[in-house]
Coordinates of C-alpha atoms and ligand atoms in Angstrom, one line a residue:
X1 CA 0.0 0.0 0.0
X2 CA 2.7 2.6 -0.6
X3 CA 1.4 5.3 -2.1
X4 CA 3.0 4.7 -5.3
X5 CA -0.2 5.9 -7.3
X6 CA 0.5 9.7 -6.3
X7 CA 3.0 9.1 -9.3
X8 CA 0.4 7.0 -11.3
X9 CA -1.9 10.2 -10.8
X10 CA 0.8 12.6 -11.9
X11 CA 1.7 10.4 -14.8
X12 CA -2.3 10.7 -15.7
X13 CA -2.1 7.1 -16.8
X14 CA -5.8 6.5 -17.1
X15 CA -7.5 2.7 -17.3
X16 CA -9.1 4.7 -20.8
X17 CA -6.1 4.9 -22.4
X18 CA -6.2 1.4 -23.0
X19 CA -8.9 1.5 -25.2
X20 CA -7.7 2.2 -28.4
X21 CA -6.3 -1.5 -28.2
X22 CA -10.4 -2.5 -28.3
X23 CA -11.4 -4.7 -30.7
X24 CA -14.6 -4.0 -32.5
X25 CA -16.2 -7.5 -31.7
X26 CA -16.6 -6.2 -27.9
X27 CA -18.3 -2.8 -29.2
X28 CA -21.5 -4.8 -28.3
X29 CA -21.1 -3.8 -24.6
X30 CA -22.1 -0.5 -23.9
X31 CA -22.5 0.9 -20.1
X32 CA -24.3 3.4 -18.2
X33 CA -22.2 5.2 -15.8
X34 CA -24.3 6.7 -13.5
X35 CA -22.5 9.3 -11.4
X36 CA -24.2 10.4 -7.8
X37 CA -22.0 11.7 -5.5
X38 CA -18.7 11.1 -7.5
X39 CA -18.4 13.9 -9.5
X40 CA -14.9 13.8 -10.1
X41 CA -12.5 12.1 -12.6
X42 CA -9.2 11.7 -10.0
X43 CA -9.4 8.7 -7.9
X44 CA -13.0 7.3 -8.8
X45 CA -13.4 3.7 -8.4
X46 CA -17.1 3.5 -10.5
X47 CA -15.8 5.4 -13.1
X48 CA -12.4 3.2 -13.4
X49 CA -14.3 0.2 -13.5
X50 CA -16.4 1.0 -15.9
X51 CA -13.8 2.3 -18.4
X52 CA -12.0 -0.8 -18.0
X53 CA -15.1 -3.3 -18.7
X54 CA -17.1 -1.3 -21.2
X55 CA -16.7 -0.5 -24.6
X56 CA -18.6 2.5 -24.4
X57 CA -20.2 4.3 -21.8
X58 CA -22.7 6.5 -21.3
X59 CA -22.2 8.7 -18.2
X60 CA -25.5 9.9 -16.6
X61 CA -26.6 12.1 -13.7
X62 CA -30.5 12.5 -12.2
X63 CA -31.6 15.3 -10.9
X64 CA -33.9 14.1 -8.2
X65 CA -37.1 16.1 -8.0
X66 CA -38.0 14.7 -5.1
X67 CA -34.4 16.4 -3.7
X68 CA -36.4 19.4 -3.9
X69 CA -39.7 18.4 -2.3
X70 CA -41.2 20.8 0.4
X71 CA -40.5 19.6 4.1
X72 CA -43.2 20.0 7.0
X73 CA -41.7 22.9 8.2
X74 CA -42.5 24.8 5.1
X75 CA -39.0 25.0 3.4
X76 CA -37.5 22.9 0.6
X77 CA -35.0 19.8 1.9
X78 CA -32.1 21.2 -0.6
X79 CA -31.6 25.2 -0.1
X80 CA -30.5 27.2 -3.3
X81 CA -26.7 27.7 -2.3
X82 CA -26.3 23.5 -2.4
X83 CA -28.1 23.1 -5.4
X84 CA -26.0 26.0 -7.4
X85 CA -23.2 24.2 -5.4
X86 CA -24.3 21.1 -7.0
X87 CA -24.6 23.0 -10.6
X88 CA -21.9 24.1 -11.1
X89 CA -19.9 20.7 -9.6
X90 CA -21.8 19.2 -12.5
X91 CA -20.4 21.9 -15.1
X92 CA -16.9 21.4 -14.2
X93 CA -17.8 17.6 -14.5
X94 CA -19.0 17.8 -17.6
X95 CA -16.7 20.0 -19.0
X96 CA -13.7 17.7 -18.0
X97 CA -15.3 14.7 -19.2
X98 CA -15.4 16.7 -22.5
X99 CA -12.0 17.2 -22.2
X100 CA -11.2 13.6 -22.5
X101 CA -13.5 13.2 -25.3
X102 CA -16.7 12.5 -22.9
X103 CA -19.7 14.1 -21.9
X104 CA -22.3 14.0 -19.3
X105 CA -26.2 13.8 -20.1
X106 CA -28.0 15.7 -17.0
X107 CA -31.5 14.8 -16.7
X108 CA -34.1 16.3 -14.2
X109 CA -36.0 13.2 -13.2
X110 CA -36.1 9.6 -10.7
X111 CA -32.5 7.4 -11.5
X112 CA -34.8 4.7 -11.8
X113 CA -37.3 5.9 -14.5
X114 CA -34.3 7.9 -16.8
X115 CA -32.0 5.1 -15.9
X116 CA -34.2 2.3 -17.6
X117 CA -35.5 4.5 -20.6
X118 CA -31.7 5.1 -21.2
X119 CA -30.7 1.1 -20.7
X120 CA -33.6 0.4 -23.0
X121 CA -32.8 2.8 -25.8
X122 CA -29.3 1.8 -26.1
X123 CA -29.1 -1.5 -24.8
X124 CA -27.3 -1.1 -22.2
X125 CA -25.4 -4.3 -20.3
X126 CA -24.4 -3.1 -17.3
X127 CA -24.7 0.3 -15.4
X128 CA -22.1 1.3 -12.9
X129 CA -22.8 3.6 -9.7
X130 CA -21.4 4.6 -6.7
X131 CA -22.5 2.7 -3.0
X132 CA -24.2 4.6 -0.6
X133 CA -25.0 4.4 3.2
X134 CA -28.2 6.2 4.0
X135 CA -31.6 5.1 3.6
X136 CA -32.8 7.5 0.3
X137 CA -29.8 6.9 -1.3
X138 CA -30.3 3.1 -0.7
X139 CA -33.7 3.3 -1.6
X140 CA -32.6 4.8 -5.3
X141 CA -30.4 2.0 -5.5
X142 CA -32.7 -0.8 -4.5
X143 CA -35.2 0.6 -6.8
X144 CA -32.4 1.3 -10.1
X145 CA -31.5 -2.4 -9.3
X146 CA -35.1 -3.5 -9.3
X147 CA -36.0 -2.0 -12.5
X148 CA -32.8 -3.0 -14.6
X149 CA -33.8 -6.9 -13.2
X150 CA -36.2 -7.2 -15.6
X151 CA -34.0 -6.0 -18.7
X152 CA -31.4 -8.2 -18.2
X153 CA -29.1 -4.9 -17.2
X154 CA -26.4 -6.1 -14.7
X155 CA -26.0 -3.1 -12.0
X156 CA -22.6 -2.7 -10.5
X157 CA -21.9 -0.5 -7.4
X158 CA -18.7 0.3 -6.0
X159 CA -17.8 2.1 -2.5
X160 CA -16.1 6.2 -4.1
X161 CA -16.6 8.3 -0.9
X162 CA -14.4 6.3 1.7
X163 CA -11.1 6.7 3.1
X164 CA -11.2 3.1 4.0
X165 CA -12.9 0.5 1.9
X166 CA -15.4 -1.8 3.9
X167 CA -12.9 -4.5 2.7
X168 CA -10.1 -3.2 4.0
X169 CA -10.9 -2.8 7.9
X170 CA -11.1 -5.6 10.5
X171 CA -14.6 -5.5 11.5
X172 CA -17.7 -5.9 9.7
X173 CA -19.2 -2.5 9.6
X174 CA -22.4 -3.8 11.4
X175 CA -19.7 -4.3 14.5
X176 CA -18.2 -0.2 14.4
X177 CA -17.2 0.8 17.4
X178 CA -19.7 3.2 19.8
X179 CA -16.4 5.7 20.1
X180 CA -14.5 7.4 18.3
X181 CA -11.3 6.6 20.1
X182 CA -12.3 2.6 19.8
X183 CA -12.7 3.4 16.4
X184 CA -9.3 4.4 15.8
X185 CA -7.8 1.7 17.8
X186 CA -9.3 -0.1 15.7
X187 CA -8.4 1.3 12.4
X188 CA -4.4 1.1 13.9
X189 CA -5.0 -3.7 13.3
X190 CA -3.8 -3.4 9.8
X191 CA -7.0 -1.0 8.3
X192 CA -4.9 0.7 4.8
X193 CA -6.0 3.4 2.9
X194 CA -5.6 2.2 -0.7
X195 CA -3.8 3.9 -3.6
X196 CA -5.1 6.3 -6.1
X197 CA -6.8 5.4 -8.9
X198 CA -5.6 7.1 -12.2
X199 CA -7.2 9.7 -13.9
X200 CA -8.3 8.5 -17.0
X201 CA -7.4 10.3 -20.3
X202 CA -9.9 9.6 -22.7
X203 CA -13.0 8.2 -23.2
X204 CA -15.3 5.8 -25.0
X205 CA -18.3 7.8 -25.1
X206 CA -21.4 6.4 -26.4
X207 CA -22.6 8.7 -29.4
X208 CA -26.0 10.2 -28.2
X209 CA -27.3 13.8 -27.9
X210 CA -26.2 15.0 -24.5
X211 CA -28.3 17.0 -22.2
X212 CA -27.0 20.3 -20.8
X213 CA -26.8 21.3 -17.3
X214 CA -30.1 22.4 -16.0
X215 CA -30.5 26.1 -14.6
X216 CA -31.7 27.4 -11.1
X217 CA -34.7 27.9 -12.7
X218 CA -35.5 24.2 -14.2
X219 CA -36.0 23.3 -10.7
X220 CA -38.1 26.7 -9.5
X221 CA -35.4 28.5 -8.0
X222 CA -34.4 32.2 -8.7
X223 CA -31.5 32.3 -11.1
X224 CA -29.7 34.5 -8.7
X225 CA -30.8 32.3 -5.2
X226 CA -27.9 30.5 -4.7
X227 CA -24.5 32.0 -3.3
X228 CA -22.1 29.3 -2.4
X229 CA -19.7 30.2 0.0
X230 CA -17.3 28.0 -2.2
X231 CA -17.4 27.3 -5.8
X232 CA -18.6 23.8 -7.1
X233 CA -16.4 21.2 -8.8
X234 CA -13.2 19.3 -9.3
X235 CA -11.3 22.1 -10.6
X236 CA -12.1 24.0 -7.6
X237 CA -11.5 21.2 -5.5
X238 CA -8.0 20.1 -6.7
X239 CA -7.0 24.3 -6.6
X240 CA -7.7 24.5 -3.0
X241 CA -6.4 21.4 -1.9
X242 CA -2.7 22.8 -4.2
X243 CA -3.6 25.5 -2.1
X244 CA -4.2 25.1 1.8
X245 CA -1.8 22.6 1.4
X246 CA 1.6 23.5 -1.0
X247 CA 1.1 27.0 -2.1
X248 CA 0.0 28.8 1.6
X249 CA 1.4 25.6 4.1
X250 CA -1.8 26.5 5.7
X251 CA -1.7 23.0 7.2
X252 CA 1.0 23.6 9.0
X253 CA -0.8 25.7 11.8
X254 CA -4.0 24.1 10.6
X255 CA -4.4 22.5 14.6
X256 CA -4.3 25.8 15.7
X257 CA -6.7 27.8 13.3
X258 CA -9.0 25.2 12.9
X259 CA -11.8 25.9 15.8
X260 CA -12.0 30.0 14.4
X261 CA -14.4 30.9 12.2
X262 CA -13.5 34.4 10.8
X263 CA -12.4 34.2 6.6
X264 CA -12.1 31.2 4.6
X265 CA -7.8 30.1 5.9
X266 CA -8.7 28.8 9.3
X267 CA -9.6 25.2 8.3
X268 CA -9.2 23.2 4.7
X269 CA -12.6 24.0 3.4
X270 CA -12.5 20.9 1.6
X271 CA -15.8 19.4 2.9
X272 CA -18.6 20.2 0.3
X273 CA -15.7 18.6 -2.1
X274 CA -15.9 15.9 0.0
X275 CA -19.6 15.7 0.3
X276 CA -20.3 15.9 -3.8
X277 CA -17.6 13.7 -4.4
X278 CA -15.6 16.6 -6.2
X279 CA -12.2 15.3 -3.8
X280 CA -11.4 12.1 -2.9
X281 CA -10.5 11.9 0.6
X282 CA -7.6 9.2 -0.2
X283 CA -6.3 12.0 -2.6
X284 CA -6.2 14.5 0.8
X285 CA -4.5 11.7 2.7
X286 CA -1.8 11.1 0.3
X287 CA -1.4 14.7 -0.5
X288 CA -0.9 14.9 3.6
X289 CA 1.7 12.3 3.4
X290 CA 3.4 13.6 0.6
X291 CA 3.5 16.9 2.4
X292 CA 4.9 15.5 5.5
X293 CA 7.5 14.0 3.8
X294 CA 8.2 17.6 1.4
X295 CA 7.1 20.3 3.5
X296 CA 6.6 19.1 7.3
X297 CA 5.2 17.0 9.3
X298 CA 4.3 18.1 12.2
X299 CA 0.7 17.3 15.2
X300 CA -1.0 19.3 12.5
X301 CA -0.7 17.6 9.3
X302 CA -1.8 14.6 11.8
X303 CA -4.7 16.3 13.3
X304 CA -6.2 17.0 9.7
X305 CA -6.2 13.1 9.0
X306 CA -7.8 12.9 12.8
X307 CA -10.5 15.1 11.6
X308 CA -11.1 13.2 8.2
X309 CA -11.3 9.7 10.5
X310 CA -14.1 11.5 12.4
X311 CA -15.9 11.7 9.1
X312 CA -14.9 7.9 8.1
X313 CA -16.6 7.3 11.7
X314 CA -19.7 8.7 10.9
X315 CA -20.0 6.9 7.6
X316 CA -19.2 3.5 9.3
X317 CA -21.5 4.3 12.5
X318 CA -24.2 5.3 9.5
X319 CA -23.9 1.9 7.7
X320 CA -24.3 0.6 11.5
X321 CA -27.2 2.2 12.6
X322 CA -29.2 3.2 9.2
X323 CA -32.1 4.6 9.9
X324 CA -31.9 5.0 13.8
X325 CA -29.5 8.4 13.2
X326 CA -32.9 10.0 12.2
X327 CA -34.5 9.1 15.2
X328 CA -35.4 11.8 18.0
X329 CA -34.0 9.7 20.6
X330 CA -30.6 9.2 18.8
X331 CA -28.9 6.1 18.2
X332 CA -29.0 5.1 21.3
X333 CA -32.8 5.7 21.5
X334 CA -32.9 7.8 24.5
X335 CA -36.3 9.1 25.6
X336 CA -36.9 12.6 25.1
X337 CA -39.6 15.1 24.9
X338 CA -39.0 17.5 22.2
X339 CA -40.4 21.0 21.8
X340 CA -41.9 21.6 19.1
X341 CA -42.4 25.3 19.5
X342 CA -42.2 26.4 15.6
X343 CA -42.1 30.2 16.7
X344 CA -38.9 29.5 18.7
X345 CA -37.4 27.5 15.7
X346 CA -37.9 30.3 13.8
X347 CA -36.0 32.6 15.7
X348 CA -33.0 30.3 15.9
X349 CA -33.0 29.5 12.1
X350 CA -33.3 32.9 11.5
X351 CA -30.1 34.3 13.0
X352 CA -32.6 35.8 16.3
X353 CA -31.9 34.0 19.2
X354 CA -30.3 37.3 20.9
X355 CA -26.5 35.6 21.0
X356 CA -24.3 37.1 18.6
X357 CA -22.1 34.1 18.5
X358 CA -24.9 32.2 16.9
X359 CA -27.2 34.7 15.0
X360 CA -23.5 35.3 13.1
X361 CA -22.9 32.0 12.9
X362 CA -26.7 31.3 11.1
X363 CA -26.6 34.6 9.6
X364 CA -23.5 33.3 7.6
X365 CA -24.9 30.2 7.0
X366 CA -28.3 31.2 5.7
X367 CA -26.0 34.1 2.9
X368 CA -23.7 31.6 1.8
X369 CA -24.4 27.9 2.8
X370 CA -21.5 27.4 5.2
X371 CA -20.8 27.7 9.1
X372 CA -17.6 26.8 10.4
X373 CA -17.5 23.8 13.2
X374 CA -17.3 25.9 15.6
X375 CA -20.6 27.5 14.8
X376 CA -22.4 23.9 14.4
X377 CA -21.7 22.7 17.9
X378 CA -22.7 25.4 19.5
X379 CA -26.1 25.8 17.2
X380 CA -27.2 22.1 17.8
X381 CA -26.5 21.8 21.5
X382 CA -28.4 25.2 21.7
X383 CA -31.3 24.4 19.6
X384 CA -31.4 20.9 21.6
X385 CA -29.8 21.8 25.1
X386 CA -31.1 25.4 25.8
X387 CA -34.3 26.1 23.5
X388 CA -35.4 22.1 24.2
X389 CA -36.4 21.7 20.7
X390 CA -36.6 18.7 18.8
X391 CA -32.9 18.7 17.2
X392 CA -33.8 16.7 14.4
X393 CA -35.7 20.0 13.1
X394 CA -32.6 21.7 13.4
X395 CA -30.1 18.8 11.6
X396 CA -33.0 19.3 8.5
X397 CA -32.6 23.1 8.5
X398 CA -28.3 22.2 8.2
X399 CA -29.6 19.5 5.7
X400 CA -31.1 22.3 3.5
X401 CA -28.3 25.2 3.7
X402 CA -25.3 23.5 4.0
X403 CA -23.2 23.6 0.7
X404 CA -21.5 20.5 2.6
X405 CA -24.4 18.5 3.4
X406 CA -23.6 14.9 4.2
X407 CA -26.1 12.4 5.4
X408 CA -23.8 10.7 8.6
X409 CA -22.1 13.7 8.6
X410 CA -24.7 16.0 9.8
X411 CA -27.4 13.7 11.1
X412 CA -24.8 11.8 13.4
X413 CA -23.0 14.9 14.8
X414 CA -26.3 16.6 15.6
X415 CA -27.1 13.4 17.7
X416 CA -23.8 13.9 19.3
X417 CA -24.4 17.1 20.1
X418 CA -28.1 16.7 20.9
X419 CA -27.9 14.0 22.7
X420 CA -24.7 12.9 24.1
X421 CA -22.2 15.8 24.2
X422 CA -22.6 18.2 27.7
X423 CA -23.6 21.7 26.6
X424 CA -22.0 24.2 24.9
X425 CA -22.3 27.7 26.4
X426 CA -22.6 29.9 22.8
X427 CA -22.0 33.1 25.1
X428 CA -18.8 31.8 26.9
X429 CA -17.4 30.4 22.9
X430 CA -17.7 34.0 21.7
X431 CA -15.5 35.0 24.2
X432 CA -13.1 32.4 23.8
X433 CA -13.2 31.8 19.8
X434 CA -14.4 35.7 18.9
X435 CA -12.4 37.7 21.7
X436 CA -12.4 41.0 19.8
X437 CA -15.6 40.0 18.6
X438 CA -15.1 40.6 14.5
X439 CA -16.8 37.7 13.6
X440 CA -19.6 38.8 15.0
X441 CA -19.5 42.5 13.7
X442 CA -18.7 41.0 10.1
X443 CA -22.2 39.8 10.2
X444 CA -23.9 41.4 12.1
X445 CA -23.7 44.8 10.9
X446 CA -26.0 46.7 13.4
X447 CA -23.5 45.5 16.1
X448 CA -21.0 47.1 14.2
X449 CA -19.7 49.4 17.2
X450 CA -20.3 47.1 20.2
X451 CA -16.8 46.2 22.0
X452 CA -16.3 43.1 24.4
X453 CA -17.6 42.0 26.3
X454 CA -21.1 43.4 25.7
X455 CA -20.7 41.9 21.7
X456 CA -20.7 38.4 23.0
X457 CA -24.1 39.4 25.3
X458 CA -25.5 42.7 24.0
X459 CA -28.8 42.2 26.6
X460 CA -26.2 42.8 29.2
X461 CA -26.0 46.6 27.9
X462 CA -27.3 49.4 30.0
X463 CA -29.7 52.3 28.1
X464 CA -26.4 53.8 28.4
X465 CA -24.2 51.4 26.8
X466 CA -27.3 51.4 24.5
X467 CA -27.3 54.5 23.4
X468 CA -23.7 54.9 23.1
X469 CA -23.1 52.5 20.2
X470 CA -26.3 53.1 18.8
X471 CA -28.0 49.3 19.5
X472 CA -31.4 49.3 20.8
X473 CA -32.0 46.0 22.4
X474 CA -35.7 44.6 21.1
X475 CA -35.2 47.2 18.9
X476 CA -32.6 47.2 17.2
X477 CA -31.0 43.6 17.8
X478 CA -33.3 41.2 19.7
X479 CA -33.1 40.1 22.8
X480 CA -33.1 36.5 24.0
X481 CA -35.6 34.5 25.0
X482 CA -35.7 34.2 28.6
X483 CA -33.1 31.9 28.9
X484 CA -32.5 28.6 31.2
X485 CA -30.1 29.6 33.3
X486 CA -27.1 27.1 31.9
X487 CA -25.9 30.3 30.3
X488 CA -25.6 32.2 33.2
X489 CA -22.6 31.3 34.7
X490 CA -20.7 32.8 31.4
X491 CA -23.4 36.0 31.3
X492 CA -21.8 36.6 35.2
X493 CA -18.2 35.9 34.0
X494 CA -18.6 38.3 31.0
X495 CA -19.9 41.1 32.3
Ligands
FAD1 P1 -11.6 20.9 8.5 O1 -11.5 21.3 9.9 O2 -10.6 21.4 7.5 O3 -11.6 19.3 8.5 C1 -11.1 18.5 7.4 C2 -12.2 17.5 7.1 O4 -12.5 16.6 8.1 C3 -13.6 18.1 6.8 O5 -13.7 18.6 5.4 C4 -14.5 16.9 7.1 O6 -14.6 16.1 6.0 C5 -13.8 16.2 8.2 N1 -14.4 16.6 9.5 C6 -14.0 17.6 10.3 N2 -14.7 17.6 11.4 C7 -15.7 16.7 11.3 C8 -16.8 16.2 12.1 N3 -17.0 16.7 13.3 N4 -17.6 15.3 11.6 C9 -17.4 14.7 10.3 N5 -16.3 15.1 9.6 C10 -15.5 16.1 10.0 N6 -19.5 18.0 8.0 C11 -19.8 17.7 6.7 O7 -18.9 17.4 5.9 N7 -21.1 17.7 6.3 C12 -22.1 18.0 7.2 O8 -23.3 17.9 6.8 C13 -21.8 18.3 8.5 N8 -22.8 18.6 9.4 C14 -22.4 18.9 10.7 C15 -23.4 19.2 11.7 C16 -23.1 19.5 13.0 C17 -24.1 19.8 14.0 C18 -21.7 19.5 13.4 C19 -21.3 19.8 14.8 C20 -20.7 19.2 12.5 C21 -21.0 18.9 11.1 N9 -20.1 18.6 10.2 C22 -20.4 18.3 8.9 C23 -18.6 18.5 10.6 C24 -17.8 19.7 10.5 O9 -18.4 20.8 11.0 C25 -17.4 20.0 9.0 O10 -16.9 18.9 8.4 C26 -16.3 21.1 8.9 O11 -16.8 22.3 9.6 C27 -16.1 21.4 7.5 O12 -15.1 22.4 7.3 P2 -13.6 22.0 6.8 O13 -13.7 21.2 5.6 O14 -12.9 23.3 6.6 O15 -13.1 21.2 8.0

């Protein structure tokens, strides 16, 4: 397992570039690659199969519909930052499949139904797609597999989105470990992270007339509704991994940036990448390794590959626990008795709770589809810890903004948070993570004179204070709900 493919990569030897050796008796096996959340070229392990046992191939994304649908609490499940997030990740996919003489056909629709009217019309023998963990996902695969039966249409799937393949680790994913630091141990009996893949250089496209990519507005959004903190696709991906890694050495102090949440430098920012499939996160492990052997090595460059196993736990715990990470009770199916106060969800999702630290945090979030970690934890242990609300309200309001959205990802650290983590004291973090308080002032503008301590608690302002830098509270910047009390011990310390 030494990373000899980092070379491989650099060499762009691609599995395609065997093709031109195909003889035309095999022509008769066309395939359907259909990409999900894959959409890259580098280090894909559905797209390398498929190259390598089809003659031509027809590469295919859906555009769910039902991805769109309106939820219960009267907003859409995808927000209009991750789907122009997902647009334009489906641009730069299409336009470097072009580059190697592909394509990609885009259609708005179910995988099953545009899958099988695809298969049908070309005869398709096998169609090739990436393996997911949670339960929709599954569900689209169960049913794609379910209506190829009938035609005869084999259906591969391979695992894309893992630092560690299934069959690589020495438990059965059913038996993952409850911890994180079990987990690891773990991980440490003979677990490998495999080489790259090569990225292929041409391609064996099957002729057809290919389908552009669709526009906000194909799926009722305003063209001008989505502002991604972070632009879409490979290219970008590959740039700003070159980029927090080799160009700035960001990495270096990334241990010690990584909990701020002020600018785009303090942590890799490669997580939306991650979640669309743009980066593979074996490609940011061997770029790690390569730059602890060039540059440095040092307890950051290890504490970035600590924080990418935290997302390899989810995934595993996901594929563990299914459907349970949805429940209200957690995984561990704790009983609870959730508010369901809709008026007091509103505030929060808003950016109104009267705590800067958070309102920022959700403010930012709600303009550009990202809040840093810092932000999240202290957002889900206050929606669940301090307002009592039913968290899985919140995890679906993350599920909808978040250019990063990730099943396990978001559903299992809100159940962390919600449900097993102590609480987080949002007034105390500002203080700690936001001393001068600019994070605040950058988005909250009507705070934009209030100094510590009274940014991290404006309530605490006399009419005074008030007047002095021009904030009227429940005027001009609400304030808080009457709160439980757990914050008071930070209120007292501030002030
Ligand atoms: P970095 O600090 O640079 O970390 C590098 C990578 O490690 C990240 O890109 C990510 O893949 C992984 N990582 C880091 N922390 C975590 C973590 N706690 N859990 C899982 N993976 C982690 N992350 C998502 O990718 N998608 C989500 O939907 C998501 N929802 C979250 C919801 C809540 C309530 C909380 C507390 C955290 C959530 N996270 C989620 C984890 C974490 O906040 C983000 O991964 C991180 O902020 C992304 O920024 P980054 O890429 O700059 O991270």
């Amino acid at each position: 397992f030494a990373p000899k493919a980092n070379s491989q990569h650099s060499l762009n030897l691609g599995g395609a570039s065997l093709l031109g050796k195909k003889t035309l008796h095999s022509m008769s096996k066309p395939g359907l690659l259909w990409f999900r959340k894959d959409l890259r070229l580098h280090d894909n392990p559905v797209l390398h199969r498929a190259l390598a046992e089809s003659d031509t191939l027809l590469p295919v994304f859906c555009l769910d519909p039902r991805w769109f649908r309106e939820l219960p609490l009267g907003f859409r499940k995808t927000g209009a930052h991750r789907l122009a997030f997902l647009l334009q990740s489906l641009t730069d996919l299409k336009k470097r499949l072009k580059g190697i003489g592909g394509d990609l056909h885009i259609v708005i629709g179910q995988p099953e139904e545009v899958i099988t009217k695809l298969v049908r019309a070309h005869g398709v023998q096998t169609v090739y797609a990436q393996r997911d963990i949670a339960w929709e996902e599954q569900q689209d695969e169960q049913a794609v597999q379910h209506a190829l039966a009938p035609l005869g249409c084999n259906f591969e799937r391979e695992w894309s989105h893992l630092l560690y393949h299934p069959d690589d680790v020495s438990f059965a994913p059913e038996d993952t470990a409850a911890t994180f630091k079990t987990f690891r141990k773990h991980l440490r009996q003979g677990s490998k992270v495999r080489p790259l893949l090569p990225t292929p250089v041409t391609f064996p496209l099957l002729e057809y007339t290919y389908a552009p990519v669709p526009s906000m507005e194909d799926v009722g959004f305003k063209a001008t509704a989505g502002q991604p903190a972070y632009p879409g696709g490979e290219t970008a991906a590959l740039e700003r991994l070159q980029y927090y890694f080799f160009d700035s050495q960001l990495l270096t102090r990334y241990k010690w940036t990584r909990n701020q949440s002020l600018g785009s430098d303090y942590s890799s920012k490669f997580s939306p990448y991650l979640a669309y499939g743009c980066l593979s996160p074996r490609r940011v492990y061997w770029e790690n390794k390569k730059y602890e052997r060039e540059v440095k090595k040092n307890v950051s460059t290890y504490w970035l590959i600590f924080e990418l196993k935290w997302r390899e736990f989810f995934q595993y715990l996901g594929m563990k626990h299914g459907n349970r990470m949805f429940f209200p009770g957690g995984i561990k199916e704790r009983a609870h008795s959730w508010k369901k106060d809709e008026e007091l969800f509103r505030r929060w999702q808003e950016g109104r709770t009267g705590i800067p630290f958070l309102d920022a945090h959700m403010r930012q979030l709600n303009q550009t589809g990202f809040m840093s970690n810092r932000g999240r934890v202290n957002h889900a242990s206050f929606l669940a810890q301090e307002y009592g609300i039913d968290w899985t309200w919140g995890a679906a309001w993350f599920e909808v903004q978040l250019i990063d959205y990730d099943v396990c990802s978001n559903w299992l650290n809100w159940n962390v948070q919600a449900t097993e983590q102590r609480f987080t004291n949002a007034i105390w973090q500002s203080r700690k993570y936001d001393k001068k308080g600019e994070f605040v002032r950058h988005w909250l503008p009507e705070l934009e004179k209030v100094p510590p301590p009274y940014c991290y608690a404006p309530f605490l302002m006399d009419e005074a204070a008030q007047n002095e830098y021009g904030v009227h509270i429940g005027k001009d910047y609400p304030a808080p709900e009457p709160l439980s009390g757990k914050l008071e011990w930070a209120v007292k310390r501030v002030s």
